[in-house]
mmCIF file of C-alpha atoms in Angstrom:
data_model
loop_
_atom_site.group_PDB
_atom_site.id
_atom_site.type_symbol
_atom_site.label_atom_id
_atom_site.label_comp_id
_atom_site.label_asym_id
_atom_site.label_seq_id
_atom_site.Cartn_x
_atom_site.Cartn_y
_atom_site.Cartn_z
ATOM 1 C CA MET A 16 0.000 0.000 0.000
ATOM 2 C CA LEU A 17 1.156 3.503 -0.860
ATOM 3 C CA ASP A 18 0.430 5.568 2.241
ATOM 4 C CA GLN A 19 1.904 8.957 1.327
ATOM 5 C CA VAL A 20 2.894 10.830 -1.834
ATOM 6 C CA HIS A 21 4.784 14.069 -2.322
ATOM 7 C CA PHE A 22 5.162 16.138 -5.486
ATOM 8 C CA GLU A 23 7.141 19.293 -6.232
ATOM 9 C CA GLU A 24 6.999 21.660 -9.211
ATOM 10 C CA ILE A 25 4.680 19.501 -11.312
ATOM 11 C CA LYS A 26 1.993 21.687 -12.880
ATOM 12 C CA SER A 27 0.017 23.116 -9.923
ATOM 13 C CA LEU A 28 1.542 20.579 -7.507
ATOM 14 C CA ARG A 29 4.350 22.880 -6.430
ATOM 15 C CA ASP A 30 4.784 21.429 -2.942
ATOM 16 C CA VAL A 31 2.068 18.914 -2.122
ATOM 17 C CA THR A 32 2.039 16.021 0.344
ATOM 18 C CA ILE A 33 -1.021 13.756 0.574
ATOM 19 C CA ASP A 34 -1.588 10.939 3.050
ATOM 20 C CA LEU A 35 -3.532 8.119 1.413
ATOM 21 C CA ALA A 36 -6.037 5.675 2.891
ATOM 22 C CA ARG A 37 -6.941 2.363 1.275
ATOM 23 C CA PHE A 38 -9.919 4.152 -0.253
ATOM 24 C CA THR A 39 -9.260 7.871 -0.757
ATOM 25 C CA VAL A 40 -11.531 10.414 -2.437
ATOM 26 C CA LEU A 41 -10.306 13.809 -3.672
ATOM 27 C CA VAL A 42 -12.755 16.716 -3.757
ATOM 28 C CA GLY A 43 -12.495 20.369 -4.725
ATOM 29 C CA PRO A 44 -13.378 22.819 -7.504
ATOM 30 C CA ASN A 45 -12.569 22.286 -11.167
ATOM 31 C CA GLY A 46 -8.937 23.082 -11.887
ATOM 32 C CA ALA A 47 -7.779 22.488 -8.305
ATOM 33 C CA GLY A 48 -5.502 19.616 -9.358
ATOM 34 C CA LYS A 49 -7.511 16.476 -8.572
ATOM 35 C CA SER A 50 -6.831 14.786 -11.917
ATOM 36 C CA THR A 51 -3.221 15.980 -11.802
ATOM 37 C CA VAL A 52 -2.788 14.186 -8.480
ATOM 38 C CA LEU A 53 -4.132 10.973 -10.021
ATOM 39 C CA ASP A 54 -1.893 11.415 -13.083
ATOM 40 C CA GLN A 55 1.183 11.953 -10.930
ATOM 41 C CA ILE A 56 0.464 8.990 -8.655
ATOM 42 C CA ALA A 57 0.290 6.948 -11.857
ATOM 43 C CA ARG A 58 3.614 8.471 -12.955
ATOM 44 C CA LEU A 59 5.213 7.684 -9.586
ATOM 45 C CA CYS A 60 3.993 4.105 -9.863
ATOM 46 C CA GLU A 61 5.352 3.888 -13.404
ATOM 47 C CA LEU A 62 8.711 5.107 -12.138
ATOM 48 C CA SER A 63 8.677 2.463 -9.437
ATOM 49 C CA VAL A 64 8.071 -0.578 -11.639
ATOM 50 C CA PRO A 65 11.232 -2.317 -12.881
ATOM 51 C CA ASP A 66 11.931 -2.348 -16.591
ATOM 52 C CA PRO A 67 11.291 -5.935 -17.845
ATOM 53 C CA ALA A 68 14.644 -5.791 -19.638
ATOM 54 C CA ASP A 69 16.447 -4.553 -16.537
ATOM 55 C CA PRO A 70 15.201 -5.509 -13.057
ATOM 56 C CA LEU A 71 16.364 -2.181 -11.595
ATOM 57 C CA VAL A 72 13.839 0.615 -11.110
ATOM 58 C CA THR A 73 16.304 3.004 -12.749
ATOM 59 C CA GLY A 74 15.626 1.723 -16.241
ATOM 60 C CA THR A 75 11.981 2.725 -16.068
ATOM 61 C CA PHE A 76 12.826 5.961 -14.252
ATOM 62 C CA VAL A 77 15.200 7.284 -16.876
ATOM 63 C CA ARG A 78 12.953 6.167 -19.730
ATOM 64 C CA VAL A 79 9.975 8.031 -18.297
ATOM 65 C CA LEU A 80 11.978 11.183 -17.634
ATOM 66 C CA GLN A 81 12.994 11.300 -21.268
ATOM 67 C CA HIS A 82 9.340 11.881 -22.128
ATOM 68 C CA VAL A 83 8.564 14.564 -19.542
ATOM 69 C CA ASP A 84 6.963 17.541 -21.261
ATOM 70 C CA PRO A 85 9.003 20.664 -20.361
ATOM 71 C CA GLU A 86 5.797 22.737 -20.350
ATOM 72 C CA ARG A 87 4.597 20.718 -17.377
ATOM 73 C CA ARG A 88 7.540 21.838 -15.280
ATOM 74 C CA ARG A 89 7.380 24.739 -12.851
ATOM 75 C CA GLY A 90 10.106 26.554 -10.969
ATOM 76 C CA SER A 91 13.188 28.427 -12.132
ATOM 77 C CA ASP A 92 15.408 25.366 -12.347
ATOM 78 C CA GLY A 93 12.783 23.018 -13.764
ATOM 79 C CA THR A 94 13.153 20.520 -10.937
ATOM 80 C CA MET A 95 10.431 17.908 -10.544
ATOM 81 C CA VAL A 96 10.126 15.559 -7.580
ATOM 82 C CA TRP A 97 8.003 12.457 -7.104
ATOM 83 C CA SER A 98 8.198 10.566 -3.836
ATOM 84 C CA GLY A 99 6.173 7.864 -2.180
ATOM 85 C CA ARG A 100 6.181 5.986 1.089
ATOM 86 C CA ALA A 101 5.071 2.401 1.434
ATOM 87 C CA LYS A 102 3.678 1.167 4.713
ATOM 88 C CA THR A 103 5.431 -2.174 4.233
ATOM 89 C CA ASN A 104 9.205 -2.384 4.628
ATOM 90 C CA SER A 105 9.353 1.230 5.893
ATOM 91 C CA LEU A 106 10.310 2.172 2.358
ATOM 92 C CA ARG A 107 10.474 5.672 0.901
ATOM 93 C CA VAL A 108 11.747 6.436 -2.578
ATOM 94 C CA SER A 109 12.207 9.894 -4.097
ATOM 95 C CA PHE A 110 12.747 10.645 -7.789
ATOM 96 C CA GLU A 111 14.125 14.015 -8.805
ATOM 97 C CA SER A 112 14.780 15.415 -12.262
ATOM 98 C CA GLY A 113 16.593 18.608 -13.132
ATOM 99 C CA PRO A 114 16.392 20.963 -16.102
ATOM 100 C CA ALA A 115 16.841 19.849 -19.692
ATOM 101 C CA PRO A 116 18.141 17.423 -20.632
ATOM 102 C CA TYR A 117 16.013 16.137 -17.732
ATOM 103 C CA TYR A 118 17.461 12.675 -17.362
ATOM 104 C CA ASP A 119 21.048 14.002 -17.151
ATOM 105 C CA ARG A 120 20.341 15.248 -13.649
ATOM 106 C CA ALA A 121 17.852 12.625 -12.575
ATOM 107 C CA ARG A 122 18.473 11.302 -9.107
ATOM 108 C CA ILE A 123 16.932 8.498 -7.108
ATOM 109 C CA ARG A 124 16.990 8.522 -3.345
ATOM 110 C CA ALA A 125 15.869 5.337 -1.667
ATOM 111 C CA THR A 126 15.603 4.364 1.963
ATOM 112 C CA THR A 127 15.042 0.699 2.614
ATOM 113 C CA LEU A 128 16.026 -1.626 5.419
ATOM 114 C CA GLY A 129 17.663 1.303 7.208
ATOM 115 C CA LYS A 130 20.007 2.120 4.300
ATOM 116 C CA ASP A 131 20.076 5.280 2.186
ATOM 117 C CA THR A 132 20.892 5.056 -1.503
ATOM 118 C CA THR A 133 21.403 8.059 -3.771
ATOM 119 C CA LEU A 134 21.827 7.464 -7.477
ATOM 120 C CA ASP A 135 22.588 9.741 -10.412
ATOM 121 C CA SER A 136 21.016 8.552 -13.651
ATOM 122 C CA LYS A 137 24.379 8.958 -15.433
ATOM 123 C CA GLU A 138 25.706 6.169 -13.257
ATOM 124 C CA THR A 139 23.122 3.626 -14.368
ATOM 125 C CA VAL A 140 24.962 2.546 -17.504
ATOM 126 C CA ASN A 141 27.895 0.819 -15.833
ATOM 127 C CA ARG A 142 26.569 0.409 -12.330
ATOM 128 C CA ARG A 143 23.881 -1.614 -10.597
ATOM 129 C CA PRO A 144 23.670 0.366 -7.386
ATOM 130 C CA LEU A 145 20.164 -0.512 -6.211
ATOM 131 C CA GLU A 146 20.187 -3.676 -4.235
ATOM 132 C CA THR A 147 17.900 -6.552 -5.148
ATOM 133 C CA SER A 148 15.771 -6.040 -2.046
ATOM 134 C CA LEU A 149 14.849 -2.537 -3.255
ATOM 135 C CA ALA A 150 13.910 -3.683 -6.750
ATOM 136 C CA GLU A 151 11.725 -6.418 -5.291
ATOM 137 C CA SER A 152 9.971 -4.355 -2.623
ATOM 138 C CA PHE A 153 9.509 -1.029 -4.405
ATOM 139 C CA SER A 154 6.770 -1.601 -6.927
ATOM 140 C CA TRP A 155 3.395 0.121 -6.986
ATOM 141 C CA ARG A 156 1.543 -1.027 -10.090
ATOM 142 C CA SER A 157 -1.287 1.342 -10.876
ATOM 143 C CA LEU A 158 -4.181 1.432 -13.310
ATOM 144 C CA ARG A 159 -5.223 4.961 -14.317
ATOM 145 C CA LEU A 160 -8.830 4.853 -15.474
ATOM 146 C CA ARG A 161 -10.787 7.410 -17.487
ATOM 147 C CA LEU A 162 -13.632 5.057 -18.313
ATOM 148 C CA LEU A 163 -15.810 5.817 -21.333
ATOM 149 C CA PRO A 164 -18.977 3.889 -22.287
ATOM 150 C CA GLY A 165 -17.987 3.427 -25.948
ATOM 151 C CA PRO A 166 -14.654 1.635 -25.401
ATOM 152 C CA LEU A 167 -16.126 -0.346 -22.472
ATOM 153 C CA ALA A 168 -18.805 -1.781 -24.769
ATOM 154 C CA GLN A 169 -16.498 -2.693 -27.658
ATOM 155 C CA PRO A 170 -15.560 -6.289 -28.476
ATOM 156 C CA SER A 171 -11.891 -6.894 -27.723
ATOM 157 C CA PRO A 172 -9.278 -9.510 -28.665
ATOM 158 C CA LEU A 173 -8.076 -12.261 -26.384
ATOM 159 C CA LEU A 174 -4.338 -11.772 -26.733
ATOM 160 C CA VAL A 175 -1.527 -14.110 -25.807
ATOM 161 C CA GLY A 176 -0.160 -13.084 -22.405
ATOM 162 C CA PRO A 177 -1.726 -10.827 -19.757
ATOM 163 C CA VAL A 178 -5.047 -9.235 -20.639
ATOM 164 C CA GLU A 179 -4.832 -5.454 -20.460
ATOM 165 C CA LEU A 180 -7.649 -3.093 -19.552
ATOM 166 C CA GLN A 181 -6.913 0.227 -21.188
ATOM 167 C CA ALA A 182 -7.497 3.521 -19.399
ATOM 168 C CA ASN A 183 -10.710 4.194 -21.333
ATOM 169 C CA GLY A 184 -12.076 0.714 -20.590
ATOM 170 C CA TYR A 185 -11.263 -0.998 -23.879
ATOM 171 C CA GLY A 186 -10.523 -4.664 -23.240
ATOM 172 C CA LEU A 187 -13.326 -5.178 -20.701
ATOM 173 C CA ALA A 188 -15.023 -7.925 -22.724
ATOM 174 C CA SER A 189 -11.806 -9.982 -22.915
ATOM 175 C CA LEU A 190 -10.989 -9.317 -19.269
ATOM 176 C CA LEU A 191 -14.383 -10.552 -18.054
ATOM 177 C CA ALA A 192 -14.327 -13.525 -20.445
ATOM 178 C CA LEU A 193 -10.942 -14.577 -19.074
ATOM 179 C CA ILE A 194 -12.249 -14.248 -15.527
ATOM 180 C CA GLN A 195 -15.123 -16.555 -16.476
ATOM 181 C CA LEU A 196 -12.693 -19.115 -17.909
ATOM 182 C CA ASN A 197 -10.224 -19.033 -15.009
ATOM 183 C CA ASP A 198 -12.292 -18.112 -11.975
ATOM 184 C CA SER A 199 -16.061 -18.477 -12.393
ATOM 185 C CA LYS A 200 -16.642 -17.650 -8.718
ATOM 186 C CA ARG A 201 -15.000 -14.260 -9.228
ATOM 187 C CA LEU A 202 -17.261 -13.572 -12.204
ATOM 188 C CA GLU A 203 -20.252 -14.466 -10.038
ATOM 189 C CA ALA A 204 -19.009 -11.945 -7.456
ATOM 190 C CA ILE A 205 -18.809 -9.251 -10.154
ATOM 191 C CA GLU A 206 -22.350 -10.066 -11.260
ATOM 192 C CA THR A 207 -23.585 -9.949 -7.654
ATOM 193 C CA ASP A 208 -21.946 -6.564 -7.092
ATOM 194 C CA LEU A 209 -23.340 -5.149 -10.336
ATOM 195 C CA ARG A 210 -26.800 -6.464 -9.395
ATOM 196 C CA ALA A 211 -26.562 -4.436 -6.181
ATOM 197 C CA VAL A 212 -25.849 -1.303 -8.240
ATOM 198 C CA VAL A 213 -28.330 -2.066 -11.071
ATOM 199 C CA PRO A 214 -31.135 -4.175 -9.489
ATOM 200 C CA HIS A 215 -32.717 -5.377 -12.765
ATOM 201 C CA PHE A 216 -29.381 -6.693 -14.122
ATOM 202 C CA GLU A 217 -29.212 -10.501 -14.322
ATOM 203 C CA ARG A 218 -26.135 -11.958 -16.061
ATOM 204 C CA LEU A 219 -23.091 -11.352 -18.254
ATOM 205 C CA HIS A 220 -22.720 -13.209 -21.563
ATOM 206 C CA PHE A 221 -19.793 -13.538 -23.963
ATOM 207 C CA ARG A 222 -19.921 -14.116 -27.730
ATOM 208 C CA PRO A 223 -16.810 -15.286 -29.592
ATOM 209 C CA THR A 224 -16.113 -12.873 -32.431
ATOM 210 C CA LYS A 225 -13.390 -11.559 -34.709
ATOM 211 C CA VAL A 226 -11.758 -8.252 -33.732
ATOM 212 C CA ASP A 227 -9.623 -6.045 -35.960
ATOM 213 C CA VAL A 228 -6.276 -5.311 -34.294
ATOM 214 C CA VAL A 229 -3.539 -2.895 -35.359
ATOM 215 C CA LEU A 230 -0.134 -4.530 -35.079
ATOM 216 C CA PRO A 231 2.281 -2.480 -32.917
ATOM 217 C CA GLU A 232 5.226 -3.450 -35.095
ATOM 218 C CA ALA A 233 3.329 -2.437 -38.267
ATOM 219 C CA PRO A 234 0.831 0.359 -37.467
ATOM 220 C CA SER A 235 -0.469 0.421 -41.026
ATOM 221 C CA ARG A 236 -1.420 -3.235 -40.873
ATOM 222 C CA VAL A 237 -4.717 -4.517 -39.449
ATOM 223 C CA VAL A 238 -5.373 -8.198 -38.750
ATOM 224 C CA SER A 239 -8.385 -10.062 -37.414
ATOM 225 C CA GLN A 240 -7.957 -11.949 -34.158
ATOM 226 C CA GLY A 241 -10.239 -14.017 -32.007
ATOM 227 C CA GLY A 242 -11.945 -12.137 -29.227
ATOM 228 C CA TYR A 243 -15.181 -11.613 -27.338
ATOM 229 C CA ALA A 244 -18.214 -9.358 -27.484
ATOM 230 C CA LEU A 245 -20.065 -8.574 -24.268
ATOM 231 C CA ASP A 246 -23.832 -8.878 -23.719
ATOM 232 C CA LEU A 247 -25.854 -8.228 -20.570
ATOM 233 C CA SER A 248 -29.272 -9.610 -19.683
ATOM 234 C CA PHE A 249 -31.855 -7.687 -17.662
ATOM 235 C CA ARG A 250 -35.075 -8.744 -15.986
ATOM 236 C CA GLY A 251 -38.039 -8.118 -18.262
ATOM 237 C CA VAL A 252 -35.788 -7.049 -21.158
ATOM 238 C CA GLY A 253 -33.669 -10.051 -21.976
ATOM 239 C CA ARG A 254 -30.172 -10.177 -23.426
ATOM 240 C CA ILE A 255 -28.847 -7.074 -25.181
ATOM 241 C CA PRO A 256 -25.401 -6.124 -26.534
ATOM 242 C CA ALA A 257 -23.198 -3.943 -24.347
ATOM 243 C CA HIS A 258 -23.361 -0.939 -26.679
ATOM 244 C CA GLN A 259 -27.127 -0.686 -25.972
ATOM 245 C CA VAL A 260 -26.654 -0.685 -22.185
ATOM 246 C CA SER A 261 -26.836 2.539 -20.157
ATOM 247 C CA ASP A 262 -23.624 4.475 -19.624
ATOM 248 C CA GLY A 263 -23.885 4.208 -15.827
ATOM 249 C CA THR A 264 -24.185 0.416 -15.944
ATOM 250 C CA LEU A 265 -21.126 0.107 -18.199
ATOM 251 C CA LEU A 266 -19.052 2.451 -16.030
ATOM 252 C CA ALA A 267 -19.952 0.506 -12.875
ATOM 253 C CA LEU A 268 -19.135 -2.808 -14.593
ATOM 254 C CA GLY A 269 -15.783 -1.478 -15.798
ATOM 255 C CA LEU A 270 -14.750 -0.378 -12.321
ATOM 256 C CA LEU A 271 -15.927 -3.625 -10.706
ATOM 257 C CA GLY A 272 -14.104 -5.686 -13.334
ATOM 258 C CA ALA A 273 -10.877 -3.761 -12.716
ATOM 259 C CA ALA A 274 -11.186 -4.088 -8.946
ATOM 260 C CA HIS A 275 -11.915 -7.834 -9.013
ATOM 261 C CA TRP A 276 -9.242 -8.904 -11.513
ATOM 262 C CA HIS A 277 -6.426 -10.207 -9.331
ATOM 263 C CA GLU A 278 -3.719 -9.692 -11.982
ATOM 264 C CA LEU A 279 -4.431 -5.969 -12.410
ATOM 265 C CA PRO A 280 -2.393 -3.331 -10.551
ATOM 266 C CA ASP A 281 -2.674 -2.791 -6.826
ATOM 267 C CA ILE A 282 -3.678 0.887 -7.092
ATOM 268 C CA ILE A 283 -6.706 1.987 -9.126
ATOM 269 C CA LEU A 284 -6.905 5.717 -9.954
ATOM 270 C CA LEU A 285 -10.295 6.915 -11.194
ATOM 271 C CA ASP A 286 -11.816 10.274 -12.141
ATOM 272 C CA ASP A 287 -15.471 11.004 -11.283
ATOM 273 C CA ILE A 288 -16.410 7.745 -9.603
ATOM 274 C CA ASP A 289 -20.050 8.900 -9.568
ATOM 275 C CA HIS A 290 -20.220 9.539 -13.319
ATOM 276 C CA GLY A 291 -23.486 8.448 -14.949
ATOM 277 C CA LEU A 292 -24.984 6.798 -11.860
ATOM 278 C CA HIS A 293 -28.253 7.474 -10.048
ATOM 279 C CA LEU A 294 -27.896 8.477 -6.373
ATOM 280 C CA SER A 295 -28.945 5.078 -4.992
ATOM 281 C CA ALA A 296 -26.628 3.357 -7.481
ATOM 282 C CA GLN A 297 -23.751 5.531 -6.276
ATOM 283 C CA TYR A 298 -24.244 4.318 -2.701
ATOM 284 C CA ASN A 299 -24.448 0.700 -3.838
ATOM 285 C CA LEU A 300 -21.340 1.029 -6.003
ATOM 286 C CA ILE A 301 -19.283 2.263 -3.045
ATOM 287 C CA LYS A 302 -20.601 -0.632 -0.946
ATOM 288 C CA ALA A 303 -19.610 -3.059 -3.697
ATOM 289 C CA ILE A 304 -16.130 -1.565 -3.931
ATOM 290 C CA ARG A 305 -15.702 -1.904 -0.175
ATOM 291 C CA ARG A 306 -16.602 -5.589 -0.457
ATOM 292 C CA VAL A 307 -13.842 -5.959 -3.065
ATOM 293 C CA LEU A 308 -11.398 -4.127 -0.770
ATOM 294 C CA ASP A 309 -12.288 -6.545 2.020
ATOM 295 C CA ALA A 310 -11.591 -9.482 -0.275
ATOM 296 C CA ARG A 311 -8.376 -7.991 -1.720
ATOM 297 C CA PRO A 312 -6.296 -6.544 1.148
ATOM 298 C CA GLU A 313 -3.545 -5.463 -1.280
ATOM 299 C CA LEU A 314 -5.886 -3.249 -3.324
ATOM 300 C CA GLN A 315 -5.937 0.535 -2.945
ATOM 301 C CA ILE A 316 -8.240 3.031 -4.691
ATOM 302 C CA VAL A 317 -7.844 6.793 -5.160
ATOM 303 C CA CYS A 318 -10.695 8.590 -6.903
ATOM 304 C CA THR A 319 -12.280 11.990 -7.440
ATOM 305 C CA THR A 320 -15.882 13.202 -7.212
ATOM 306 C CA HIS A 321 -17.959 16.368 -7.376
ATOM 307 C CA ALA A 322 -21.021 14.766 -5.752
ATOM 308 C CA PRO A 323 -21.668 15.687 -2.085
ATOM 309 C CA VAL A 324 -24.277 12.920 -1.810
ATOM 310 C CA LEU A 325 -21.721 10.286 -2.795
ATOM 311 C CA LEU A 326 -19.387 11.516 -0.051
ATOM 312 C CA ASP A 327 -21.880 10.308 2.540
ATOM 313 C CA SER A 328 -20.609 6.815 1.649
ATOM 314 C CA PHE A 329 -17.114 7.804 2.801
ATOM 315 C CA GLU A 330 -15.637 8.359 6.231
ATOM 316 C CA VAL A 331 -14.355 11.850 6.980
ATOM 317 C CA ASP A 332 -10.835 10.402 7.293
ATOM 318 C CA GLU A 333 -10.959 9.203 3.652
ATOM 319 C CA VAL A 334 -11.636 12.645 2.130
ATOM 320 C CA ARG A 335 -8.890 15.015 0.913
ATOM 321 C CA VAL A 336 -9.941 18.573 0.045
ATOM 322 C CA LEU A 337 -8.045 20.472 -2.680
ATOM 323 C CA ALA A 338 -7.989 24.207 -3.424
ATOM 324 C CA LEU A 339 -5.882 26.637 -5.444
ATOM 325 C CA ASP A 340 -4.185 29.541 -3.700
ATOM 326 C CA LYS A 341 -3.831 33.027 -5.209
ATOM 327 C CA ASP A 342 -0.630 31.950 -6.993
ATOM 328 C CA GLY A 343 -2.314 28.985 -8.666
ATOM 329 C CA ALA A 344 -0.664 26.350 -6.476
ATOM 330 C CA THR A 345 -2.577 23.345 -5.183
ATOM 331 C CA ARG A 346 -3.100 23.061 -1.441
ATOM 332 C CA VAL A 347 -4.457 19.878 0.144
ATOM 333 C CA LYS A 348 -5.790 19.030 3.584
ATOM 334 C CA PRO A 349 -7.790 16.085 4.917
ATOM 335 C CA LEU A 350 -11.394 16.971 5.686
ATOM 336 C CA SER A 351 -10.729 15.671 9.197
ATOM 337 C CA ALA A 352 -8.330 18.625 9.725
ATOM 338 C CA HIS A 353 -11.060 21.275 9.584
ATOM 339 C CA PRO A 354 -10.858 23.275 12.830
ATOM 340 C CA ASP A 355 -14.639 23.189 13.396
ATOM 341 C CA LEU A 356 -15.149 19.573 12.371
ATOM 342 C CA GLU A 357 -16.143 18.245 15.788
ATOM 343 C CA ARG A 358 -18.815 20.912 16.184
ATOM 344 C CA TRP A 359 -20.552 19.836 12.966
ATOM 345 C CA ARG A 360 -19.640 16.172 12.721
ATOM 346 C CA GLY A 361 -22.573 14.714 14.620
ATOM 347 C CA ALA A 362 -25.180 16.785 12.794
ATOM 348 C CA MET A 363 -24.043 16.251 9.179
ATOM 349 C CA GLY A 364 -22.934 13.488 6.885
ATOM 350 C CA THR A 365 -19.558 13.636 5.153
ATOM 351 C CA GLY A 366 -21.037 15.114 1.979
ATOM 352 C CA GLU A 367 -22.944 17.795 3.879
ATOM 353 C CA LEU A 368 -19.780 18.700 5.780
ATOM 354 C CA TRP A 369 -17.877 19.292 2.555
ATOM 355 C CA ALA A 370 -20.763 21.179 0.937
ATOM 356 C CA ASN A 371 -21.107 23.489 3.945
ATOM 357 C CA LEU A 372 -17.449 23.908 4.880
ATOM 358 C CA GLY A 373 -16.233 24.422 1.303
ATOM 359 C CA GLU A 374 -12.534 24.659 0.434
ATOM 360 C CA ASP A 375 -11.418 28.143 1.519
ATOM 361 C CA TRP A 376 -10.285 26.846 4.909
ATOM 362 C CA VAL A 377 -7.657 24.693 3.127
ATOM 363 C CA LEU A 378 -5.798 27.898 2.260
ATOM 364 C CA SER A 379 -5.658 29.014 5.880
ATOM 365 C CA ASP A 380 -2.534 28.256 7.900
ATOM 366 C CA ALA A 381 -4.494 28.461 11.131
#
């Protein structure tokens, strides 16, 4: 579990530290940096995962830094810092990049097992300075989701190797079909959870089909591969193809599929968790996600919302409030840090607290 993140000079995240719960929800006005936080947690996780060709985290780190957009950098020297702390192994790792060329001044600072390691990216060519224990223990695999109904409903190929769910939801049909083949009980759990969100839903169905796939090695070439199309059956309606299903149902199914699939990353990052769902369905979706969290102790979810009603499904300690100061920098505080919280806590739900307290207090140093 990733229990704290820190970012410096990355867009509006000029000096931001956020403590994370197993289920964390970010709230605040548009433009306050909620999606940027999710994007940068995903970037930190990408930095942490070893390069398959080189088991050291440095390979991935330097490769990612080479693609950092200079317009995203803030500060006179262009420095960017990502750091994260894992609850297990008392591990903290900090990545720092300097001005262009960014990777020439990239540094990794790692603390693990009581030892400090500082590494310059220039030293990675002829040196293997990060011990094996670090490479094995420092790995937060994330899935950044921006689910869209269209891609969620599309047929998708069943590829050789791990099934991938793309950020927009493409690949859901293959993912669920593979779950059915390998773990029918897990598919039943997904169906049960979706039934709690959409009461008239009955079952998932999969149709073998041919799917056109663009070959990565030859982008101009398209081939047909075996895959699956997704259908859903509803009480009183019968079986219908996924592209005719409501957006809210597809979005809920996509999130539940991602959360249940045991081979997907340990951190799910999701914008607008309430998107397209009726109020009662929002409550039931959060309950379903909590059941998945109970069943998967390694899973962690960080999401955003603009819906006060949905926040009533969260504990005050799970809410982080974001605001922009007069200089356009993001400030973050947990809702539990509001100075008048105890006075209002018993009389209001979490969503009412946020709606009434607003975000201005986040900018106060009191």
